[in-house]
Structure formats: structure tokens, C-alpha cells
């Protein structure tokens, strides 16, 4: 019976994975929230090992890093936290219509940078000549249009020549970064720093430099939700994303939808760049967006393309990032600590989707077939 | 006939997640007989056979080959037990010759194509195959490819052969030829198992029939002692009327006039070659042909989804008798011209519907763009969804269930329901009952007949010639993109249609190696 023995060696494995699509959504959310809690706990353990502080201490520092007061000023950190959320959320919102269309726009970083650059150029070049209201309009329009153009270019190539949009948008980021570097070099006169510009900034509401950004993004969130869910455009985006064949069958002009959606995506990215430059920084450098264009990809995915869930996701991610930065600061850790923490959490959350979609079954106590 | 069991299944159970594909199936196949496995789509026929041929491993139960228990964990194991399966979708290397494909993957022994070709010839002669061993696969017809698959299995020494829906892609003549070969093999003492859902084939070919229903074994009967209606009852679980009504067309007038349509595919090959015909109101025009002869392109041309190299498509307005040319119009333009053209495409979830959207949103596909508002109106589509669920007895948890979760029959009801709801004047349906159970199929036939009564011009692309002959008024046969004949369905026979299906090829290049 040597033959049977050989065959039995590759019989059903100990563990097998079964697809499921019957998990109720409350259970799925319980798993997701549980995962976030567990991953934060993991992160606490990591910092405990590195800093020899207690877990509670670590969390207390994190909490202070987000909700505490800056000792010297009167600004509450909370506003800074909301600002961080606003920018990340704005970028994620910008990506969402493209992603729903299965157009993998990885160019939020570059589109936002170009939007910011347009605002900067207008502020510097026209700041002295135009009156404030006109200048403000010009700044806003310029950044929206430039962001849109940066999104339009890969869309046109996709629609006409079916180029790979992932690579195309990714490469456009580097072009944007280099253009910014060049502009900073010219304006900054070799110092590689542009001094903050006073003209053409967004209005300050209630003595709070972040409030106008927060309100703008809150507005975009609601608009984007309505656009995707209730407008005809939103419906067309979903159909094109699900099946281009179906779209053609019912007479949707697929090329037009791709181009239109990417213009919107790029324009909202442009707004994010404008908020950063004209709203808070009043200056620009290659690091103005700071990689958030890439984090936004994760946010959009994790939020399952729902703007309101994305608000929660950005809340969690920004909390961790700011909290971990404070921990790193207080405990003299490297600044990369924050990146590591956010990385751990995202990895856990992405990983938990596996357990929502599949269940793992162990082979247990199955009756062996005797030969 | 010596009754020696070749293969026995005992209490075989297989689950996929929560779905039980096979439950406690017991089955015996003897040497020197042809056993049919009969069942509707989704009854677990293929799953069961895949367990014998080593693709799946049963969760419970035992398989005996020649009276000894066998553990078949891979197709390789299956070959060691001399079991060979011919799948519905062929697994051949296109750029290799028949002989190379047959020899491919045999590890022991030297690679000696000349000797192998000799052996292949011997097998061909023994059972009556026509095979040119030097011919490349890509230049072969479907039936030749199938021959290669069968010989491949025989070459490896199989004496238990399993064929999964072998006739689905064949013309009546090719089917007859295959059957005579299978009978030769049976007489040679081989055990042949064929999976099918076509009753008349079961009756003409097999010695015994085993019936599966919803994964469960219903029973086995001797073919000689059974009838179509008994087998149907076993398959469906209840008595069922198998007659399709056909009324005489009333007040038939020309509705759609296709003139000299030629169209190319992306590679520049001609897929439709000078096609001309007329579709009349109150009539069902059947289109028969081997799969991929240009049926899809023809319907898509009419629906405004294909670019024509030449030719015209005229729509004759039933009210004004005005002729309108639909050539080079997009689906939206055709709709705006007031042409009520409905189209049920072959690919239901990939073209006709969006699988991840719910029934309401799928209803909206046709109507969402109406009106000038920027926003969607969900009220009307919702009402329509509820009406279709009610009228066509769609089995669904609700109108907000994604359609991909529905069974094949219910998906088709949703699609056909939506297309009919647009009160079309021309209705095109492609393979509307493919994969459907008998009850759903008959419901679709009835819906088509209702539309015919209302004076709709119906174009029906089908694959089951029995159905085409029973349901249609006229049948147009298409072969390699050419119309090879238009016949009166009341006067014609399956054989006549079958000959027309291969006609254009026969005068081009040799087909039957005659």
C-alpha cells in the first residue's frame, strides 16, 4: 500500500480558506474597530519597549499630543488636529470618484502640489497689483484649474490610448515635485526657502487660522457624498467602474466620463494644495503635501469610498500620527516613529479585511478513510 | 454485456462553504456501458465528475475503482486509475499540432513524435476518429479540438472516460459522429460517462441514466425503460409541460431591414460578411449557428455597439412607415430617435446588468438619463423593480440585493423584465435560457411569445436547435459571419439547419477531412 501512502501525503491541508459574503455589517465593523484597538495596543507595546515608559504613560503623552495645549501659545492642539484631518480628508475625497471608476489615481500628491504652486505663483506675481477680493478669486481659480489639468493629462491618455493610469499619475508626481523645486530655487534665490507671502491668503475666520480650511473640507465632504450617491454623474461613475461593457451597452460615453471624473479629482486635489499654501503655510516647498497624497489612497480604500467613513478613518490616522510624533518628541525617539505607528495600524486594518471576506477553517476530527 | 463495475461512488459529499454541491451521492458505472449523468444547471454533475478525475477531493465518502478503494487527489492520480475527463473548455496549446498536444506532459519514456503519431493513428482507426495529427490546433474546428482531447485521454490509456457536455458546441451531424465513436468505445469494453442536460441525447445514446437534483442523487433508470417526461420529472421534481406554444404571426410587417452589413474585429478579420435580412413585427426570427459565428457582432451592430465597415440597418417606424438608418448611431442616439430597441445580451452580468448593483439601480440603467435634473430619480425604477419581482416571481431577499447574489434564472428575469418594460418594438435576445433551469426557461419562452403577440419583432439567438425549431417562425442560419440560409421553422428539420451551419466553411476550406 505504498501507493496509497504517497497519495495521502497531499490530501486536504490542515487549514483551508473559504470565501464568505454573508457577514452582517455590524459584525464587520466590530472586527474593524477591534482591529484598530488591538493595533493601537500593539503600538503602545512597541513604544513601551523603546522608551521604558508604561503603557498608560505612552497613551497619556499621545493624548496630550492631540488634545493638549501648547504651553507657550493659546492655540489648542485640537485645531491643529482638525486641520490635519481636513487636508488628508480633502485629498482622499479627491481620489474617491476616480477610484470608484476603477481609475487608480496615484497622483494626488502631484495634483495638490501643482494646485498649491498655482496659488503661490498668483500670490507672488499678482499680489502687489490686484485688489484682495480679485486676487483671492484668481488664486482659487488658478489652483483648481491647475490641479484639474494635472489630473486631465493622464485621463486623456487613458481614454485615447489606454495607457496605465497608475504609472502615469505616479510619474506626474515627480514632475510636479521637480517643478516646485525649480520654482523655489528661482524665487528663493538659492536659499531654497520662500518667505511667507502676506498677499492673497485665505480670510481668517474668528482669529483661527485653520477654521477656513476645516469649513471648506466639511463642505466638500457633503458635496462629494451627494455627488457620488445622488447625481447622474455619480451613477455613471459607478457603472463605468463596475463594467465598461455595461456602460457602453446603455450608451454612456466612457471616455467622457473618465476625463470628466479625473478633472474633478484633480480639481479637488488642487483645492487641497490651495488650502495648504494660501490657507496655512503662505509658502511652498517640495514637502508641502508631505506624502499625504499617498496616505489618502489608503484612507479612500479603508473608507470604502464613503466620505463619512473616510472622516472617521482620517480621524484615527491623524490621531496616531500626531500622538506618535509627540511620543517621539517627548521620549527622544526618531521622528520616523510616527510613520512606523501609522504603518502598523494600516497594515492591521487592511489585514482584517481578509478575515471579513474569508473564513479560515481547520480540518478537525475528520474521519480518516481507511484503505 | 459483462456487468463489471468500473467505478463506484459511495456517499460522496462535497461542500463549498455553505453550499452543498453534492450530498450523499451513490453511483455505479459498469464497463462496456454508456452512463448519462443528467441534471439541471447547478445540480452538481460537474462537481461530482471533477471528484472522480481528481480536481476536487470529496469531503465525505469513498470512491472505488474496479472494486478497490481509490484515493484520487490529483488528475495525475486519476490517470493512474485510468480515468480521463474531457472538459467543456478545452485545454490545448494553440500553436502546437494535435500530436504534440496529445504527447504533451507525459513524463516517462522518450519523446518520439514519430512513434507517437503512429500510435495516435492506430487509436483513430480503431474507434473511427478523423484526425490529422500534424494539424495545428488554431486551425481546427471545435469538433476537431474535441477529438484531440478525447484521443489525448485514450493515448494515456484511460478506460473510464468522462465527457462534460460534449455536444454543447457541436452541430447535429458532428454530434451523431461523436455518438457513433462513443458506441465503438463502449463495445470495446470502456466505461463512458457523459454529463448532459439534453434529454433526447440521453435517450439516443446511453444505456443507463443517473439523475441528480440540487446536488442529491435521485436515481438511476435504464434508458430503454424510460421516457422524456419521466426523466424531466426526476430532474425537476415535479411534472412539467414540455410544449412550447407557437401562434401564427399576425399583421406581420417589416420592422428592421439589415442590408449588406460587413464588420471587422480588432485584428481586422471579417466577422460579419455582407449580412442581409429582414425582421418582421409579430414574429420570432431565430438565429442559429456554431458559437462565435458572428451572432454577437450582428446583434451589437444593430444595437449601435459595433462599427460597420459597410452596409445599412434600417428601422421602419410602425406608426409613420418612415425608414431610419441606424448605422453609426450610438445607443443613446438610437433611443433619441424614438426607436424602441431592447437588447438582452449574452453576457448578462458583464453587459446587461451590473452585478454589484442592486435591482433598483439596475432598473435605472435604461432610464437614469431621462430628464434635465442633475440628480437621480429612484422612485420609478423602484416601482419597476417591485413590479418585476412580483410579476416574474424573482426569488430575492429584496429589491436592494446585489444582482450577482441571485441565481442565474433570477438574474435573467431581472434583465428580460427590464428590457420588456421599455415596451420595445424590436427585442433582441442572445442565448436567453443558457444556464437556466427548466421552469425559468419556459417562463422566458412565454414572455417572448407574449411580446410576439403584442407585435414586437423578436430576434432570438439560440443554441438549442430543438428549441429554435419549436419556438421560432423563421430561422436564419449564420456560418463564419455569412448568412447561409433562412428557413421556415415550421417546415425545417434540425439536420437541415445543421448542414447550413457548416455550409460556408465547407466551400472555403475542408472541414470534415472528407
PDB file of C-alpha atoms in Angstrom, chain A residues 1 3-12 16-23 100 102 162 223 226-253 257 260 359 361 366-371, chain B residues 16-18 57-62 69 71-74 77 80-81 266 303 305 331-332 335 342-345 347-357 360-366 368-378 404-405 415 418-419:
ATOM      1  CA  UNK A   1       0.000   0.000   0.000  1.00  0.00           C
ATOM      2  CA  UNK A   3       0.952   3.845  -3.349  1.00  0.00           C
ATOM      3  CA  UNK A   4      -1.904   4.995  -1.118  1.00  0.00           C
ATOM      4  CA  UNK A   5       0.537   6.349   1.400  1.00  0.00           C
ATOM      5  CA  UNK A   6       2.144   8.577  -1.167  1.00  0.00           C
ATOM      6  CA  UNK A   7      -1.208   9.881  -2.253  1.00  0.00           C
ATOM      7  CA  UNK A   8      -2.370  10.536   1.278  1.00  0.00           C
ATOM      8  CA  UNK A   9       0.571  12.849   1.874  1.00  0.00           C
ATOM      9  CA  UNK A  10      -1.002  15.542  -0.252  1.00  0.00           C
ATOM     10  CA  UNK A  11      -4.525  15.222   0.976  1.00  0.00           C
ATOM     11  CA  UNK A  12      -6.588  18.069   2.222  1.00  0.00           C
ATOM     12  CA  UNK A  16      -8.244  25.890   4.297  1.00  0.00           C
ATOM     13  CA  UNK A  17      -9.684  29.229   3.403  1.00  0.00           C
ATOM     14  CA  UNK A  18     -13.307  29.658   2.479  1.00  0.00           C
ATOM     15  CA  UNK A  19     -14.804  32.711   0.881  1.00  0.00           C
ATOM     16  CA  UNK A  20     -17.798  34.200   2.609  1.00  0.00           C
ATOM     17  CA  UNK A  21     -20.086  37.052   1.813  1.00  0.00           C
ATOM     18  CA  UNK A  22     -22.668  36.649   4.476  1.00  0.00           C
ATOM     19  CA  UNK A  23     -21.121  38.579   7.343  1.00  0.00           C
ATOM     20  CA  UNK A 100     -14.966  54.341  -7.784  1.00  0.00           C
ATOM     21  CA  UNK A 102     -11.523  51.966 -11.032  1.00  0.00           C
ATOM     22  CA  UNK A 162      -5.462  53.117 -22.790  1.00  0.00           C
ATOM     23  CA  UNK A 223     -20.928  67.712  -1.672  1.00  0.00           C
ATOM     24  CA  UNK A 226     -24.230  63.825  -2.618  1.00  0.00           C
ATOM     25  CA  UNK A 227     -22.402  63.849  -5.943  1.00  0.00           C
ATOM     26  CA  UNK A 228     -21.465  60.185  -5.726  1.00  0.00           C
ATOM     27  CA  UNK A 229     -24.702  58.918  -4.317  1.00  0.00           C
ATOM     28  CA  UNK A 230     -27.469  61.017  -5.789  1.00  0.00           C
ATOM     29  CA  UNK A 231     -26.249  62.604  -9.006  1.00  0.00           C
ATOM     30  CA  UNK A 232     -26.396  61.131 -12.501  1.00  0.00           C
ATOM     31  CA  UNK A 233     -22.659  61.679 -12.824  1.00  0.00           C
ATOM     32  CA  UNK A 234     -22.071  59.606  -9.698  1.00  0.00           C
ATOM     33  CA  UNK A 235     -24.193  56.818 -11.127  1.00  0.00           C
ATOM     34  CA  UNK A 236     -22.261  56.883 -14.387  1.00  0.00           C
ATOM     35  CA  UNK A 237     -19.006  56.681 -12.431  1.00  0.00           C
ATOM     36  CA  UNK A 238     -20.222  53.559 -10.645  1.00  0.00           C
ATOM     37  CA  UNK A 239     -21.367  51.890 -13.863  1.00  0.00           C
ATOM     38  CA  UNK A 240     -18.095  52.633 -15.663  1.00  0.00           C
ATOM     39  CA  UNK A 241     -16.165  51.352 -12.640  1.00  0.00           C
ATOM     40  CA  UNK A 242     -18.144  48.141 -12.415  1.00  0.00           C
ATOM     41  CA  UNK A 243     -18.251  47.287 -16.090  1.00  0.00           C
ATOM     42  CA  UNK A 244     -17.228  49.341 -19.112  1.00  0.00           C
ATOM     43  CA  UNK A 245     -19.149  46.909 -21.298  1.00  0.00           C
ATOM     44  CA  UNK A 246     -22.381  47.660 -19.489  1.00  0.00           C
ATOM     45  CA  UNK A 247     -21.617  51.356 -19.729  1.00  0.00           C
ATOM     46  CA  UNK A 248     -21.246  51.124 -23.488  1.00  0.00           C
ATOM     47  CA  UNK A 249     -24.327  48.933 -23.743  1.00  0.00           C
ATOM     48  CA  UNK A 250     -26.555  51.578 -22.198  1.00  0.00           C
ATOM     49  CA  UNK A 251     -24.857  54.361 -24.108  1.00  0.00           C
ATOM     50  CA  UNK A 252     -22.582  56.013 -21.570  1.00  0.00           C
ATOM     51  CA  UNK A 253     -19.673  57.755 -23.261  1.00  0.00           C
ATOM     52  CA  UNK A 257     -16.795  60.006 -18.018  1.00  0.00           C
ATOM     53  CA  UNK A 260     -14.712  64.415 -16.531  1.00  0.00           C
ATOM     54  CA  UNK A 359     -13.122  32.439   6.954  1.00  0.00           C
ATOM     55  CA  UNK A 361     -11.372  26.540   8.604  1.00  0.00           C
ATOM     56  CA  UNK A 366     -12.487  14.314  10.229  1.00  0.00           C
ATOM     57  CA  UNK A 367     -12.966  10.622   9.861  1.00  0.00           C
ATOM     58  CA  UNK A 368      -9.996   9.093   8.085  1.00  0.00           C
ATOM     59  CA  UNK A 369     -10.932   6.873   5.202  1.00  0.00           C
ATOM     60  CA  UNK A 370      -9.379   3.510   5.806  1.00  0.00           C
ATOM     61  CA  UNK A 371      -7.982   1.741   2.795  1.00  0.00           C
TER      62      UNK A 371
ATOM     63  CA  UNK B  16     -18.156  24.753  -0.955  1.00  0.00           C
ATOM     64  CA  UNK B  17     -18.536  26.961   2.072  1.00  0.00           C
ATOM     65  CA  UNK B  18     -22.179  26.722   2.949  1.00  0.00           C
ATOM     66  CA  UNK B  57     -11.399  15.913  -3.251  1.00  0.00           C
ATOM     67  CA  UNK B  58     -14.618  14.718  -1.607  1.00  0.00           C
ATOM     68  CA  UNK B  59     -15.384  15.891   1.921  1.00  0.00           C
ATOM     69  CA  UNK B  60     -17.015  12.603   2.748  1.00  0.00           C
ATOM     70  CA  UNK B  61     -17.476   9.235   1.113  1.00  0.00           C
ATOM     71  CA  UNK B  62     -15.460   6.761  -0.869  1.00  0.00           C
ATOM     72  CA  UNK B  69     -10.956   1.819  -2.853  1.00  0.00           C
ATOM     73  CA  UNK B  71      -7.750   7.890  -3.327  1.00  0.00           C
ATOM     74  CA  UNK B  72      -7.799  10.331  -6.201  1.00  0.00           C
ATOM     75  CA  UNK B  73      -6.193  13.561  -5.074  1.00  0.00           C
ATOM     76  CA  UNK B  74      -4.985  14.927  -8.388  1.00  0.00           C
ATOM     77  CA  UNK B  77      -3.740  10.056  -9.658  1.00  0.00           C
ATOM     78  CA  UNK B  80      -3.019   6.107 -12.712  1.00  0.00           C
ATOM     79  CA  UNK B  81      -6.502   4.683 -12.232  1.00  0.00           C
ATOM     80  CA  UNK B 266      -9.997  44.404 -33.765  1.00  0.00           C
ATOM     81  CA  UNK B 303     -27.764  47.983 -31.045  1.00  0.00           C
ATOM     82  CA  UNK B 305     -22.231  48.978 -30.369  1.00  0.00           C
ATOM     83  CA  UNK B 331     -27.229  53.581 -28.340  1.00  0.00           C
ATOM     84  CA  UNK B 332     -28.241  56.987 -26.980  1.00  0.00           C
ATOM     85  CA  UNK B 335     -33.042  55.922 -28.267  1.00  0.00           C
ATOM     86  CA  UNK B 342     -34.392  46.300 -26.418  1.00  0.00           C
ATOM     87  CA  UNK B 343     -31.425  44.015 -26.179  1.00  0.00           C
ATOM     88  CA  UNK B 344     -30.776  41.118 -23.818  1.00  0.00           C
ATOM     89  CA  UNK B 345     -27.074  40.400 -24.364  1.00  0.00           C
ATOM     90  CA  UNK B 347     -23.181  38.323 -21.101  1.00  0.00           C
ATOM     91  CA  UNK B 348     -25.812  39.169 -18.521  1.00  0.00           C
ATOM     92  CA  UNK B 349     -23.726  40.335 -15.590  1.00  0.00           C
ATOM     93  CA  UNK B 350     -20.908  41.754 -17.685  1.00  0.00           C
ATOM     94  CA  UNK B 351     -23.003  43.746 -20.117  1.00  0.00           C
ATOM     95  CA  UNK B 352     -26.722  43.726 -19.484  1.00  0.00           C
ATOM     96  CA  UNK B 353     -26.538  44.303 -15.750  1.00  0.00           C
ATOM     97  CA  UNK B 354     -24.072  45.466 -13.128  1.00  0.00           C
ATOM     98  CA  UNK B 355     -23.503  42.580 -10.731  1.00  0.00           C
ATOM     99  CA  UNK B 356     -22.596  44.659  -7.701  1.00  0.00           C
ATOM    100  CA  UNK B 357     -25.584  46.978  -8.004  1.00  0.00           C
ATOM    101  CA  UNK B 360     -33.308  49.129  -8.376  1.00  0.00           C
ATOM    102  CA  UNK B 361     -30.033  50.580  -9.640  1.00  0.00           C
ATOM    103  CA  UNK B 362     -30.019  48.030 -12.444  1.00  0.00           C
ATOM    104  CA  UNK B 363     -33.503  49.120 -13.465  1.00  0.00           C
ATOM    105  CA  UNK B 364     -32.149  52.643 -13.610  1.00  0.00           C
ATOM    106  CA  UNK B 365     -29.546  51.740 -16.253  1.00  0.00           C
ATOM    107  CA  UNK B 366     -32.057  52.258 -19.012  1.00  0.00           C
ATOM    108  CA  UNK B 368     -31.433  57.247 -15.448  1.00  0.00           C
ATOM    109  CA  UNK B 369     -30.532  59.825 -18.089  1.00  0.00           C
ATOM    110  CA  UNK B 370     -34.119  60.948 -18.664  1.00  0.00           C
ATOM    111  CA  UNK B 371     -34.968  64.480 -17.614  1.00  0.00           C
ATOM    112  CA  UNK B 372     -32.763  67.513 -17.137  1.00  0.00           C
ATOM    113  CA  UNK B 373     -32.192  67.253 -13.405  1.00  0.00           C
ATOM    114  CA  UNK B 374     -28.628  66.636 -12.276  1.00  0.00           C
ATOM    115  CA  UNK B 375     -29.916  64.171  -9.744  1.00  0.00           C
ATOM    116  CA  UNK B 376     -31.241  60.647  -9.986  1.00  0.00           C
ATOM    117  CA  UNK B 377     -34.895  59.759  -9.660  1.00  0.00           C
ATOM    118  CA  UNK B 378     -35.129  56.491  -7.776  1.00  0.00           C
ATOM    119  CA  UNK B 404     -24.825  38.934  -8.534  1.00  0.00           C
ATOM    120  CA  UNK B 405     -26.200  37.215  -5.440  1.00  0.00           C
ATOM    121  CA  UNK B 415     -32.729  41.615 -17.248  1.00  0.00           C
ATOM    122  CA  UNK B 418     -36.262  45.460 -17.643  1.00  0.00           C
ATOM    123  CA  UNK B 419     -35.872  45.184 -21.396  1.00  0.00           C
TER     124      UNK B 419
END
